[in-house]
Amino acid sequence: MSGGTIEKIRAVETPEGTFTIRLIHDDLESIYPGMVRYTVDILCGKEPVATYAVNSYEVPPGSLVDTREAAEVLFSRVAHDVASRPHTYVRPRHLTRPLPGSGAYDVVILQGSPRQFGNSARIASWCSDEAARAGFSSRVFFLHELDIRPCIGCYACYNFGYCPIDDDMPGIVRALESASVIVVCTPVYTGTVPAGLKAVIDRCQWLHAREKVLGREVHARGLLVAVAGQRGSEPFVCITRVVGMFMGNLGIRPAAPVLIDDLDRARDVGKVKGAEDDVRAALRALLAPRDEG
């Protein structure tokens, strides 16, 4: 995986064969200022069998050891472990969880409201129906029904391109990575997106890491459809910025958002004149073939 500079090599002779342990330095300055990663690779003969890594953003400010020192400790401990238990390193050890093999859709819809039959859910159904009419596959993710834990800022995803948190996020990342269009349907909660949607947005830092570390770029157009109880544009100021930064971070090309206000009075978005037509037209424009010339 690593294409960096080999800084240290140690050969370990065991009854199971010769193991080679390498400490490799990678400069990740292009991702974050001052980010470096140290990788410890283990080879049995010529076959890679395990990889460990630590990066400078994992190590908190003020730590007793810096990243280089942590990498040296990791290198020494791995060498000792290989010498002590060589039989456990004869075959490849998979330290990462791959994304699901299935779960790719043309249109991915993130339904951010915890209200299963609320206005955002209705809008999501319009989007799913419009995708089907155009002959595209789609998936609505009802985020409140999923186990999505908050991002803990560990930066481990910049080591191997995967997140160590064990929850339902891999299916969302798989879908987003393969989508042509990504739709965010959300109400305004205290000026911004609901907590469940914000957790997904934060955890998509994992997808950002996959783009930067593994080159798995997102090639999607994006659409925000937001509803607010209050009248006017003010309730949408923060929400458009949050979702816009989410899309920008992943290289998703956003279309003009569809913003529907005054729902405290209207109550039902289905009764707001022109709302359904506007949503369907916005998505239809993203699904239409584009002239690449």
PDB file of N, CA and C in Angstrom, residues 97-105 107-112 139-149 167-184 196-208 210 218 220 246 250 252:
ATOM      1  N   ARG A  97     -11.493  -3.838   7.591  1.00  0.00           N
ATOM      2  CA  ARG A  97     -12.769  -4.408   7.174  1.00  0.00           C
ATOM      3  C   ARG A  97     -13.120  -3.837   5.811  1.00  0.00           C
ATOM      4  N   PRO A  98     -13.229  -4.689   4.782  1.00  0.00           N
ATOM      5  CA  PRO A  98     -13.608  -4.163   3.469  1.00  0.00           C
ATOM      6  C   PRO A  98     -15.049  -3.681   3.465  1.00  0.00           C
ATOM      7  N   LEU A  99     -15.366  -2.777   2.554  1.00  0.00           N
ATOM      8  CA  LEU A  99     -16.744  -2.346   2.401  1.00  0.00           C
ATOM      9  C   LEU A  99     -17.581  -3.486   1.838  1.00  0.00           C
ATOM     10  N   PRO A 100     -18.900  -3.429   2.008  1.00  0.00           N
ATOM     11  CA  PRO A 100     -19.748  -4.490   1.445  1.00  0.00           C
ATOM     12  C   PRO A 100     -19.540  -4.634  -0.048  1.00  0.00           C
ATOM     13  N   GLY A 101     -19.609  -5.864  -0.536  1.00  0.00           N
ATOM     14  CA  GLY A 101     -19.427  -6.094  -1.967  1.00  0.00           C
ATOM     15  C   GLY A 101     -20.607  -5.650  -2.795  1.00  0.00           C
ATOM     16  N   SER A 102     -21.778  -5.553  -2.180  1.00  0.00           N
ATOM     17  CA  SER A 102     -22.973  -5.082  -2.877  1.00  0.00           C
ATOM     18  C   SER A 102     -23.455  -3.805  -2.223  1.00  0.00           C
ATOM     19  N   GLY A 103     -24.438  -3.172  -2.849  1.00  0.00           N
ATOM     20  CA  GLY A 103     -24.975  -1.943  -2.272  1.00  0.00           C
ATOM     21  C   GLY A 103     -24.665  -0.704  -3.074  1.00  0.00           C
ATOM     22  N   ALA A 104     -24.464  -0.874  -4.401  1.00  0.00           N
ATOM     23  CA  ALA A 104     -24.224   0.271  -5.270  1.00  0.00           C
ATOM     24  C   ALA A 104     -25.545   0.700  -5.910  1.00  0.00           C
ATOM     25  N   TYR A 105     -25.788   2.009  -5.954  1.00  0.00           N
ATOM     26  CA  TYR A 105     -27.015   2.556  -6.520  1.00  0.00           C
ATOM     27  C   TYR A 105     -26.674   3.792  -7.335  1.00  0.00           C
ATOM     28  N   VAL A 107     -28.665   6.499  -7.546  1.00  0.00           N
ATOM     29  CA  VAL A 107     -29.086   7.649  -6.752  1.00  0.00           C
ATOM     30  C   VAL A 107     -29.141   7.239  -5.286  1.00  0.00           C
ATOM     31  N   VAL A 108     -28.418   7.955  -4.446  1.00  0.00           N
ATOM     32  CA  VAL A 108     -28.415   7.693  -3.005  1.00  0.00           C
ATOM     33  C   VAL A 108     -29.079   8.877  -2.313  1.00  0.00           C
ATOM     34  N   ILE A 109     -30.066   8.572  -1.488  1.00  0.00           N
ATOM     35  CA  ILE A 109     -30.844   9.607  -0.821  1.00  0.00           C
ATOM     36  C   ILE A 109     -30.651   9.475   0.684  1.00  0.00           C
ATOM     37  N   LEU A 110     -30.079  10.478   1.298  1.00  0.00           N
ATOM     38  CA  LEU A 110     -29.886  10.508   2.747  1.00  0.00           C
ATOM     39  C   LEU A 110     -31.067  11.243   3.358  1.00  0.00           C
ATOM     40  N   GLN A 111     -31.943  10.505   4.030  1.00  0.00           N
ATOM     41  CA  GLN A 111     -33.140  11.093   4.643  1.00  0.00           C
ATOM     42  C   GLN A 111     -32.792  11.390   6.098  1.00  0.00           C
ATOM     43  N   GLY A 112     -32.632  12.666   6.405  1.00  0.00           N
ATOM     44  CA  GLY A 112     -32.054  13.043   7.680  1.00  0.00           C
ATOM     45  C   GLY A 112     -33.020  13.241   8.820  1.00  0.00           C
ATOM     46  N   ARG A 139     -31.619   4.230  -3.534  1.00  0.00           N
ATOM     47  CA  ARG A 139     -31.731   3.735  -2.163  1.00  0.00           C
ATOM     48  C   ARG A 139     -31.929   4.924  -1.238  1.00  0.00           C
ATOM     49  N   VAL A 140     -32.980   4.856  -0.444  1.00  0.00           N
ATOM     50  CA  VAL A 140     -33.195   5.854   0.599  1.00  0.00           C
ATOM     51  C   VAL A 140     -32.636   5.307   1.901  1.00  0.00           C
ATOM     52  N   PHE A 141     -31.697   6.008   2.492  1.00  0.00           N
ATOM     53  CA  PHE A 141     -31.172   5.649   3.802  1.00  0.00           C
ATOM     54  C   PHE A 141     -31.932   6.460   4.859  1.00  0.00           C
ATOM     55  N   PHE A 142     -32.762   5.769   5.653  1.00  0.00           N
ATOM     56  CA  PHE A 142     -33.441   6.410   6.772  1.00  0.00           C
ATOM     57  C   PHE A 142     -32.467   6.374   7.950  1.00  0.00           C
ATOM     58  N   LEU A 143     -31.738   7.452   8.121  1.00  0.00           N
ATOM     59  CA  LEU A 143     -30.570   7.453   8.998  1.00  0.00           C
ATOM     60  C   LEU A 143     -30.919   7.173  10.447  1.00  0.00           C
ATOM     61  N   HIS A 144     -32.117   7.566  10.885  1.00  0.00           N
ATOM     62  CA  HIS A 144     -32.494   7.348  12.284  1.00  0.00           C
ATOM     63  C   HIS A 144     -32.711   5.877  12.598  1.00  0.00           C
ATOM     64  N   GLU A 145     -32.868   5.047  11.561  1.00  0.00           N
ATOM     65  CA  GLU A 145     -33.069   3.618  11.770  1.00  0.00           C
ATOM     66  C   GLU A 145     -31.744   2.853  11.831  1.00  0.00           C
ATOM     67  N   LEU A 146     -30.648   3.527  11.561  1.00  0.00           N
ATOM     68  CA  LEU A 146     -29.341   2.885  11.481  1.00  0.00           C
ATOM     69  C   LEU A 146     -28.515   3.185  12.726  1.00  0.00           C
ATOM     70  N   ASP A 147     -27.546   2.325  12.971  1.00  0.00           N
ATOM     71  CA  ASP A 147     -26.593   2.533  14.065  1.00  0.00           C
ATOM     72  C   ASP A 147     -25.400   3.294  13.502  1.00  0.00           C
ATOM     73  N   ILE A 148     -25.426   4.603  13.639  1.00  0.00           N
ATOM     74  CA  ILE A 148     -24.336   5.457  13.156  1.00  0.00           C
ATOM     75  C   ILE A 148     -23.771   6.195  14.354  1.00  0.00           C
ATOM     76  N   ARG A 149     -22.558   5.867  14.725  1.00  0.00           N
ATOM     77  CA  ARG A 149     -21.936   6.492  15.892  1.00  0.00           C
ATOM     78  C   ARG A 149     -21.153   7.739  15.493  1.00  0.00           C
ATOM     79  N   ASP A 167     -20.164  -0.177  13.076  1.00  0.00           N
ATOM     80  CA  ASP A 167     -21.577   0.176  13.037  1.00  0.00           C
ATOM     81  C   ASP A 167     -22.082   0.026  11.604  1.00  0.00           C
ATOM     82  N   ASP A 168     -23.142   0.745  11.244  1.00  0.00           N
ATOM     83  CA  ASP A 168     -23.760   0.585   9.921  1.00  0.00           C
ATOM     84  C   ASP A 168     -23.195   1.522   8.865  1.00  0.00           C
ATOM     85  N   MET A 169     -22.161   2.255   9.174  1.00  0.00           N
ATOM     86  CA  MET A 169     -21.641   3.244   8.236  1.00  0.00           C
ATOM     87  C   MET A 169     -21.038   2.647   6.952  1.00  0.00           C
ATOM     88  N   PRO A 170     -20.441   1.445   6.968  1.00  0.00           N
ATOM     89  CA  PRO A 170     -19.851   0.930   5.729  1.00  0.00           C
ATOM     90  C   PRO A 170     -20.813   0.861   4.553  1.00  0.00           C
ATOM     91  N   GLY A 171     -22.074   0.511   4.797  1.00  0.00           N
ATOM     92  CA  GLY A 171     -23.040   0.455   3.709  1.00  0.00           C
ATOM     93  C   GLY A 171     -23.301   1.817   3.093  1.00  0.00           C
ATOM     94  N   ILE A 172     -23.302   2.856   3.929  1.00  0.00           N
ATOM     95  CA  ILE A 172     -23.502   4.210   3.410  1.00  0.00           C
ATOM     96  C   ILE A 172     -22.295   4.650   2.593  1.00  0.00           C
ATOM     97  N   VAL A 173     -21.104   4.381   3.101  1.00  0.00           N
ATOM     98  CA  VAL A 173     -19.884   4.761   2.378  1.00  0.00           C
ATOM     99  C   VAL A 173     -19.818   4.040   1.030  1.00  0.00           C
ATOM    100  N   ARG A 174     -20.141   2.766   1.018  1.00  0.00           N
ATOM    101  CA  ARG A 174     -20.155   1.995  -0.234  1.00  0.00           C
ATOM    102  C   ARG A 174     -21.119   2.625  -1.236  1.00  0.00           C
ATOM    103  N   ALA A 175     -22.320   2.990  -0.769  1.00  0.00           N
ATOM    104  CA  ALA A 175     -23.318   3.572  -1.657  1.00  0.00           C
ATOM    105  C   ALA A 175     -22.879   4.938  -2.168  1.00  0.00           C
ATOM    106  N   LEU A 176     -22.365   5.782  -1.279  1.00  0.00           N
ATOM    107  CA  LEU A 176     -21.938   7.123  -1.686  1.00  0.00           C
ATOM    108  C   LEU A 176     -20.785   7.060  -2.675  1.00  0.00           C
ATOM    109  N   GLU A 177     -19.895   6.123  -2.472  1.00  0.00           N
ATOM    110  CA  GLU A 177     -18.711   6.006  -3.320  1.00  0.00           C
ATOM    111  C   GLU A 177     -19.067   5.616  -4.748  1.00  0.00           C
ATOM    112  N   SER A 178     -20.200   4.938  -4.927  1.00  0.00           N
ATOM    113  CA  SER A 178     -20.564   4.438  -6.252  1.00  0.00           C
ATOM    114  C   SER A 178     -21.693   5.232  -6.908  1.00  0.00           C
ATOM    115  N   ALA A 179     -22.284   6.203  -6.202  1.00  0.00           N
ATOM    116  CA  ALA A 179     -23.459   6.911  -6.701  1.00  0.00           C
ATOM    117  C   ALA A 179     -23.118   7.911  -7.797  1.00  0.00           C
ATOM    118  N   SER A 180     -24.106   8.154  -8.662  1.00  0.00           N
ATOM    119  CA  SER A 180     -24.009   9.224  -9.651  1.00  0.00           C
ATOM    120  C   SER A 180     -24.646  10.506  -9.142  1.00  0.00           C
ATOM    121  N   VAL A 181     -25.675  10.346  -8.294  1.00  0.00           N
ATOM    122  CA  VAL A 181     -26.356  11.497  -7.708  1.00  0.00           C
ATOM    123  C   VAL A 181     -26.579  11.216  -6.222  1.00  0.00           C
ATOM    124  N   ILE A 182     -26.289  12.202  -5.387  1.00  0.00           N
ATOM    125  CA  ILE A 182     -26.495  12.095  -3.944  1.00  0.00           C
ATOM    126  C   ILE A 182     -27.453  13.197  -3.526  1.00  0.00           C
ATOM    127  N   VAL A 183     -28.573  12.799  -2.912  1.00  0.00           N
ATOM    128  CA  VAL A 183     -29.590  13.749  -2.475  1.00  0.00           C
ATOM    129  C   VAL A 183     -29.628  13.754  -0.950  1.00  0.00           C
ATOM    130  N   VAL A 184     -29.607  14.940  -0.367  1.00  0.00           N
ATOM    131  CA  VAL A 184     -29.764  15.096   1.079  1.00  0.00           C
ATOM    132  C   VAL A 184     -31.129  15.729   1.324  1.00  0.00           C
ATOM    133  N   GLY A 196     -28.627  12.920  13.636  1.00  0.00           N
ATOM    134  CA  GLY A 196     -28.292  11.703  12.899  1.00  0.00           C
ATOM    135  C   GLY A 196     -27.604  11.996  11.587  1.00  0.00           C
ATOM    136  N   LEU A 197     -28.097  12.987  10.863  1.00  0.00           N
ATOM    137  CA  LEU A 197     -27.476  13.371   9.594  1.00  0.00           C
ATOM    138  C   LEU A 197     -26.104  13.983   9.832  1.00  0.00           C
ATOM    139  N   LYS A 198     -25.977  14.779  10.882  1.00  0.00           N
ATOM    140  CA  LYS A 198     -24.664  15.381  11.174  1.00  0.00           C
ATOM    141  C   LYS A 198     -23.634  14.302  11.495  1.00  0.00           C
ATOM    142  N   ALA A 199     -24.065  13.236  12.186  1.00  0.00           N
ATOM    143  CA  ALA A 199     -23.138  12.139  12.471  1.00  0.00           C
ATOM    144  C   ALA A 199     -22.640  11.503  11.182  1.00  0.00           C
ATOM    145  N   VAL A 200     -23.541  11.303  10.219  1.00  0.00           N
ATOM    146  CA  VAL A 200     -23.143  10.726   8.932  1.00  0.00           C
ATOM    147  C   VAL A 200     -22.196  11.669   8.196  1.00  0.00           C
ATOM    148  N   ILE A 201     -22.510  12.955   8.196  1.00  0.00           N
ATOM    149  CA  ILE A 201     -21.642  13.929   7.536  1.00  0.00           C
ATOM    150  C   ILE A 201     -20.241  13.893   8.137  1.00  0.00           C
ATOM    151  N   ASP A 202     -20.151  13.870   9.463  1.00  0.00           N
ATOM    152  CA  ASP A 202     -18.840  13.833  10.115  1.00  0.00           C
ATOM    153  C   ASP A 202     -18.099  12.536   9.811  1.00  0.00           C
ATOM    154  N   ARG A 203     -18.820  11.413   9.825  1.00  0.00           N
ATOM    155  CA  ARG A 203     -18.193  10.122   9.563  1.00  0.00           C
ATOM    156  C   ARG A 203     -17.753   9.974   8.110  1.00  0.00           C
ATOM    157  N   CYS A 204     -18.276  10.814   7.235  1.00  0.00           N
ATOM    158  CA  CYS A 204     -17.827  10.771   5.837  1.00  0.00           C
ATOM    159  C   CYS A 204     -16.412  11.307   5.680  1.00  0.00           C
ATOM    160  N   GLN A 205     -15.792  11.727   6.786  1.00  0.00           N
ATOM    161  CA  GLN A 205     -14.350  11.987   6.756  1.00  0.00           C
ATOM    162  C   GLN A 205     -13.621  10.715   6.347  1.00  0.00           C
ATOM    163  N   TRP A 206     -14.211   9.588   6.677  1.00  0.00           N
ATOM    164  CA  TRP A 206     -13.699   8.283   6.245  1.00  0.00           C
ATOM    165  C   TRP A 206     -13.678   8.207   4.719  1.00  0.00           C
ATOM    166  N   LEU A 207     -14.725   8.684   4.083  1.00  0.00           N
ATOM    167  CA  LEU A 207     -14.776   8.680   2.623  1.00  0.00           C
ATOM    168  C   LEU A 207     -13.738   9.644   2.053  1.00  0.00           C
ATOM    169  N   HIS A 208     -13.549  10.768   2.728  1.00  0.00           N
ATOM    170  CA  HIS A 208     -12.493  11.706   2.336  1.00  0.00           C
ATOM    171  C   HIS A 208     -11.128  11.026   2.403  1.00  0.00           C
ATOM    172  N   ARG A 210     -10.564   7.797   2.117  1.00  0.00           N
ATOM    173  CA  ARG A 210     -10.492   6.817   1.022  1.00  0.00           C
ATOM    174  C   ARG A 210     -10.132   7.505  -0.292  1.00  0.00           C
ATOM    175  N   VAL A 218     -15.183  10.148  -5.426  1.00  0.00           N
ATOM    176  CA  VAL A 218     -16.624  10.205  -5.597  1.00  0.00           C
ATOM    177  C   VAL A 218     -16.910  11.001  -6.867  1.00  0.00           C
ATOM    178  N   ALA A 220     -19.983  12.224  -8.270  1.00  0.00           N
ATOM    179  CA  ALA A 220     -21.422  12.402  -8.111  1.00  0.00           C
ATOM    180  C   ALA A 220     -21.801  13.862  -8.178  1.00  0.00           C
ATOM    181  N   PHE A 246     -19.998  19.612   3.330  1.00  0.00           N
ATOM    182  CA  PHE A 246     -19.980  18.145   3.224  1.00  0.00           C
ATOM    183  C   PHE A 246     -19.725  17.728   1.781  1.00  0.00           C
ATOM    184  N   LEU A 250     -15.975  16.195  -0.283  1.00  0.00           N
ATOM    185  CA  LEU A 250     -15.908  14.927  -1.005  1.00  0.00           C
ATOM    186  C   LEU A 250     -15.829  15.105  -2.515  1.00  0.00           C
ATOM    187  N   ILE A 252     -18.185  16.356  -4.365  1.00  0.00           N
ATOM    188  CA  ILE A 252     -19.520  16.229  -4.951  1.00  0.00           C
ATOM    189  C   ILE A 252     -19.906  17.582  -5.541  1.00  0.00           C
TER     190      ILE A 252
END
